[in-house]
XYZ file of C-alpha atoms in Angstrom:
345
model
C -151.678 -132.250 110.853
C -154.982 -133.654 112.108
C -157.983 -133.651 109.809
C -161.710 -134.155 110.063
C -164.295 -135.079 107.427
C -165.483 -131.933 105.624
C -169.039 -131.218 104.549
C -169.351 -130.435 100.861
C -170.707 -126.982 100.086
C -171.542 -125.274 96.828
C -168.562 -122.963 97.246
C -165.116 -124.150 96.170
C -162.020 -122.014 96.706
C -160.406 -123.237 93.519
C -163.410 -122.145 91.489
C -163.474 -118.633 92.889
C -160.525 -117.668 95.099
C -161.046 -113.916 94.795
C -164.501 -113.552 96.332
C -163.656 -114.840 99.781
C -164.155 -112.650 102.787
C -161.413 -112.302 105.363
C -161.626 -114.975 108.059
C -159.546 -113.301 110.733
C -158.409 -115.060 113.855
C -159.428 -113.105 116.946
C -156.391 -111.208 118.126
C -156.430 -108.665 120.910
C -154.134 -105.687 120.853
C -152.010 -104.571 117.918
C -151.201 -106.802 114.977
C -147.692 -108.156 114.693
C -146.341 -106.973 111.345
C -144.060 -109.418 109.576
C -142.985 -110.416 106.106
C -144.578 -113.595 104.790
C -142.741 -116.863 105.461
C -143.535 -119.333 102.703
C -141.022 -122.058 101.735
C -141.262 -123.043 98.075
C -139.816 -125.879 96.037
C -139.352 -124.786 92.419
C -138.978 -127.569 89.852
C -138.537 -127.643 86.089
C -139.534 -130.856 84.313
C -138.248 -131.466 80.770
C -140.311 -133.754 78.533
C -139.595 -135.087 75.068
C -142.100 -136.115 72.439
C -141.329 -139.114 70.248
C -143.596 -137.710 67.551
C -142.129 -134.223 67.711
C -145.591 -132.654 68.024
C -145.632 -128.882 68.554
C -148.504 -126.651 69.580
C -149.189 -122.993 70.254
C -151.989 -123.787 72.697
C -151.868 -123.044 76.408
C -151.740 -126.477 78.076
C -152.099 -125.560 81.746
C -155.581 -127.049 82.029
C -154.570 -130.205 80.142
C -151.580 -130.763 82.432
C -153.612 -130.166 85.568
C -156.248 -132.674 84.454
C -153.873 -135.520 83.596
C -151.830 -134.833 86.725
C -154.846 -135.146 89.014
C -155.974 -138.418 87.442
C -152.473 -139.892 87.544
C -151.859 -138.872 91.153
C -155.098 -140.453 92.337
C -154.381 -143.643 90.420
C -150.859 -143.741 91.837
C -151.642 -143.354 95.545
C -155.263 -144.474 96.036
C -155.501 -147.898 97.708
C -159.256 -148.019 98.358
C -160.385 -147.145 94.789
C -163.263 -145.123 96.225
C -165.012 -143.068 93.562
C -165.248 -139.964 95.775
C -162.488 -139.169 98.209
C -164.546 -137.314 100.824
C -166.324 -140.563 101.777
C -163.043 -142.494 102.160
C -161.650 -143.209 105.636
C -158.211 -142.126 104.374
C -159.465 -138.748 103.182
C -157.464 -136.806 105.738
C -154.237 -138.775 105.456
C -153.874 -139.564 101.728
C -151.506 -137.632 99.477
C -154.057 -137.162 96.684
C -156.747 -135.266 98.634
C -154.141 -133.130 100.388
C -152.481 -132.077 97.123
C -155.388 -131.982 94.693
C -158.547 -131.468 96.754
C -157.055 -130.026 99.982
C -159.823 -130.278 102.573
C -159.585 -127.781 105.443
C -157.873 -129.128 108.566
C -159.642 -130.034 111.766
C -160.874 -127.070 113.833
C -159.751 -124.587 111.190
C -160.346 -120.947 112.017
C -160.175 -119.942 108.355
C -162.602 -121.146 105.682
C -164.317 -123.644 108.036
C -167.306 -124.157 105.714
C -165.287 -124.657 102.542
C -164.950 -128.073 100.943
C -161.584 -127.161 99.401
C -158.919 -124.674 100.489
C -155.883 -123.415 98.496
C -153.865 -126.256 97.031
C -150.109 -126.590 97.743
C -149.023 -126.598 94.094
C -148.855 -124.479 90.951
C -148.267 -125.837 87.448
C -146.967 -123.392 84.873
C -146.311 -123.790 81.153
C -145.491 -121.225 78.452
C -148.623 -119.378 77.380
C -147.913 -120.151 73.706
C -147.174 -123.813 74.467
C -143.596 -123.523 73.187
C -140.238 -124.105 74.842
C -136.941 -122.534 73.892
C -135.053 -125.814 73.418
C -137.825 -127.556 71.480
C -138.725 -129.875 74.381
C -141.899 -129.452 76.391
C -141.115 -127.804 79.712
C -143.354 -127.774 82.757
C -142.645 -125.685 85.844
C -143.899 -126.951 89.181
C -144.040 -125.002 92.443
C -144.737 -126.914 95.656
C -145.756 -124.807 98.621
C -144.823 -125.389 102.273
C -145.681 -128.932 103.391
C -146.575 -129.760 99.815
C -142.860 -130.344 99.279
C -143.115 -133.494 101.393
C -145.102 -134.911 98.466
C -142.532 -133.949 95.806
C -141.680 -137.524 94.817
C -145.351 -138.472 94.447
C -146.132 -135.342 92.430
C -143.187 -135.706 90.048
C -143.831 -139.421 89.559
C -147.502 -138.712 88.847
C -146.520 -136.106 86.244
C -144.114 -138.614 84.683
C -146.858 -141.252 84.474
C -149.394 -138.743 83.147
C -146.993 -137.635 80.421
C -146.300 -141.217 79.347
C -150.039 -141.824 79.008
C -150.379 -138.692 76.879
C -151.138 -134.985 77.154
C -153.568 -133.691 74.549
C -152.602 -132.653 71.870
C -148.943 -133.618 72.408
C -149.485 -137.341 72.834
C -147.121 -139.454 74.981
C -144.103 -137.694 76.472
C -140.959 -138.966 78.176
C -139.565 -137.268 81.270
C -135.965 -136.450 80.364
C -134.944 -134.705 83.572
C -135.906 -132.558 86.540
C -134.126 -129.489 87.852
C -134.736 -127.642 91.107
C -134.021 -123.977 91.800
C -131.960 -123.346 94.917
C -134.339 -120.526 95.886
C -137.191 -118.854 94.038
C -135.787 -116.249 91.688
C -132.141 -117.211 92.208
C -131.720 -118.566 88.689
C -129.512 -121.366 90.043
C -130.851 -124.760 88.978
C -129.591 -128.201 90.032
C -130.339 -131.457 88.245
C -132.150 -133.671 90.775
C -133.456 -136.414 88.504
C -132.555 -138.117 85.249
C -134.405 -141.069 83.781
C -133.513 -144.248 85.646
C -132.016 -142.475 88.661
C -133.321 -141.599 92.108
C -134.936 -138.261 92.885
C -132.607 -136.142 95.021
C -134.756 -133.136 95.860
C -133.346 -130.183 97.771
C -135.027 -128.720 100.835
C -137.564 -126.002 100.027
C -136.375 -122.457 100.655
C -138.338 -119.526 102.043
C -138.761 -116.711 99.533
C -136.677 -113.676 100.458
C -137.403 -110.509 98.513
C -134.463 -108.358 97.422
C -134.410 -104.675 98.397
C -137.397 -102.841 96.948
C -136.560 -100.950 93.738
C -137.868 -97.429 93.278
C -139.777 -98.301 90.102
C -140.955 -101.667 88.766
C -142.992 -103.026 85.902
C -145.380 -105.930 86.376
C -145.825 -108.111 83.291
C -148.988 -110.246 83.272
C -147.820 -113.349 81.407
C -151.003 -115.433 81.558
C -154.619 -114.287 81.967
C -155.240 -112.700 85.364
C -158.800 -113.323 86.578
C -159.743 -111.083 89.492
C -163.226 -110.514 90.844
C -164.393 -107.359 92.546
C -167.967 -106.547 93.494
C -169.281 -109.721 91.837
C -167.718 -109.176 88.417
C -164.369 -109.768 86.764
C -162.015 -106.796 86.729
C -161.643 -105.418 83.209
C -158.706 -103.495 81.759
C -160.667 -100.247 82.131
C -161.512 -100.886 85.809
C -158.202 -102.403 86.928
C -156.458 -100.852 89.920
C -153.302 -101.898 91.752
C -155.358 -102.719 94.865
C -157.288 -105.378 92.920
C -154.103 -107.357 92.406
C -152.570 -106.692 95.806
C -155.677 -107.689 97.789
C -155.754 -111.013 95.993
C -152.056 -111.714 96.549
C -152.266 -110.804 100.235
C -155.301 -113.035 100.748
C -153.728 -115.930 98.849
C -150.427 -115.702 100.733
C -152.290 -115.546 104.052
C -154.234 -118.721 103.263
C -151.185 -120.576 101.923
C -149.160 -119.857 105.058
C -152.099 -120.850 107.258
C -152.877 -124.158 105.567
C -149.407 -125.274 104.455
C -146.859 -123.981 106.968
C -146.383 -123.812 110.720
C -146.125 -120.000 110.626
C -149.451 -118.431 109.600
C -149.054 -114.858 108.465
C -149.937 -112.256 111.110
C -149.764 -108.701 109.910
C -151.794 -105.517 109.618
C -154.032 -106.796 106.811
C -156.356 -103.785 106.891
C -153.448 -101.354 106.840
C -151.769 -103.057 103.901
C -154.997 -103.114 101.900
C -155.633 -99.453 102.717
C -152.177 -98.461 101.459
C -152.637 -100.516 98.296
C -155.716 -98.432 97.426
C -153.536 -95.323 97.342
C -151.048 -96.791 94.838
C -151.309 -95.522 91.293
C -150.104 -97.285 88.156
C -148.520 -95.871 85.004
C -147.660 -96.796 81.418
C -150.598 -99.176 81.561
C -151.034 -101.532 78.619
C -153.725 -104.049 79.534
C -156.237 -106.004 77.506
C -158.649 -108.855 78.046
C -157.538 -112.142 76.521
C -160.155 -114.839 76.037
C -159.356 -118.482 76.682
C -161.663 -121.476 76.797
C -161.022 -124.792 78.501
C -163.058 -127.958 78.717
C -164.013 -129.146 82.201
C -164.224 -132.930 82.439
C -165.912 -132.665 85.831
C -168.604 -130.279 84.618
C -168.741 -131.725 81.080
C -168.747 -128.303 79.455
C -166.539 -125.569 78.066
C -165.626 -122.787 80.493
C -164.619 -119.243 79.641
C -161.329 -118.494 81.435
C -160.214 -115.196 79.947
C -158.352 -112.566 81.914
C -156.034 -109.591 81.792
C -152.650 -109.658 80.070
C -150.156 -106.875 79.445
C -148.321 -104.749 81.966
C -148.113 -101.627 84.100
C -145.561 -99.723 86.167
C -145.587 -99.036 89.910
C -143.511 -96.672 92.060
C -142.642 -98.342 95.373
C -141.529 -95.272 97.286
C -143.449 -95.171 100.577
C -145.063 -98.574 100.093
C -142.051 -100.813 100.604
C -144.057 -102.952 103.044
C -146.119 -104.178 100.073
C -143.041 -105.310 98.165
C -142.455 -108.776 99.770
C -145.975 -109.846 98.764
C -145.565 -108.640 95.185
C -142.249 -110.459 94.911
C -143.629 -113.716 96.335
C -146.717 -113.577 94.133
C -144.570 -114.261 91.049
C -144.410 -117.937 92.051
C -147.743 -118.569 93.734
C -149.650 -116.609 91.038
C -152.847 -114.633 91.575
C -156.537 -114.874 90.768
C -158.657 -117.752 89.588
C -156.999 -120.776 87.990
C -153.606 -120.247 89.666
C -152.894 -123.982 90.009
C -153.112 -124.450 86.225
C -150.829 -121.508 85.499
C -153.202 -118.550 85.174
C -152.381 -115.304 86.947
C -148.656 -115.617 86.380
C -146.732 -112.365 86.393
C -143.113 -111.252 86.272
C -141.470 -108.179 87.834
C -138.672 -106.169 86.243
C -136.864 -103.151 87.669
C -137.042 -99.900 85.720
C -134.695 -96.939 85.734
C -136.105 -93.884 87.463
């Protein structure tokens, strides 16, 4: 992919991914309706702590911070303080993964300094792992999988240098899922061995159930009309619009098959979808931003609700895919994670 130097603006996609307007490519005639094509690499990294430190804190922000610093240190050869002035800005692994400038002659988000990143880090919300180790899930999106070795090595280095409050960690192994949601995991790395990553697989949704429940497992931060969506104001369309927009951008910037579908029609149908058995609440969470040198409020919605899919099956592939790319603000650090279960009718 060819790149050009971007001009920094005050708006950053990562800081507010839900307030973007649609940047539609001019298409004459009817839209071609298709399901989204988005290859994902799903990885599970197992870390061990020599000190046996445990925590109930959410460590998504901590992991994202140490990962970014380690990746830049690993791959940067010019040691420039700011990447956007570097002559390698458009060809270096670090900016592509962690800053993700828009490509040359982009028709979407042309004025943005940063577009959606090709990774998601996800840790348990309570900081705990079932086996007592510290587990980190990593999703690489589209072409981001070409950087898998760099990303995993950077996470290994970051862990060895220490993740607050866990201290130094040792990478014990890496597994990769054969396809998102398959539940089949293969060991692709053990300490001292080579990384044998599998090819990423496009997400294929199973047949749409009649009734599902969506469980919001980490705070979901959605903006609508210049404010965050509260539990009292939440509607299904708030979530679906964000997923559709995010999937569209991810396919455009990180695959060779940008999504072309009836965006307006899908959004219109999402507004007609009701939800039931709704149990939602706002959960506060604060993180410290090293870049901004201040604490940031990052609360969002947690809980769950039920949705009947009869008559809206064309929305289903996006809902299914969203489980691994997440939704809302802070997706790369693990916010906006949800899980779908089928219910009996």
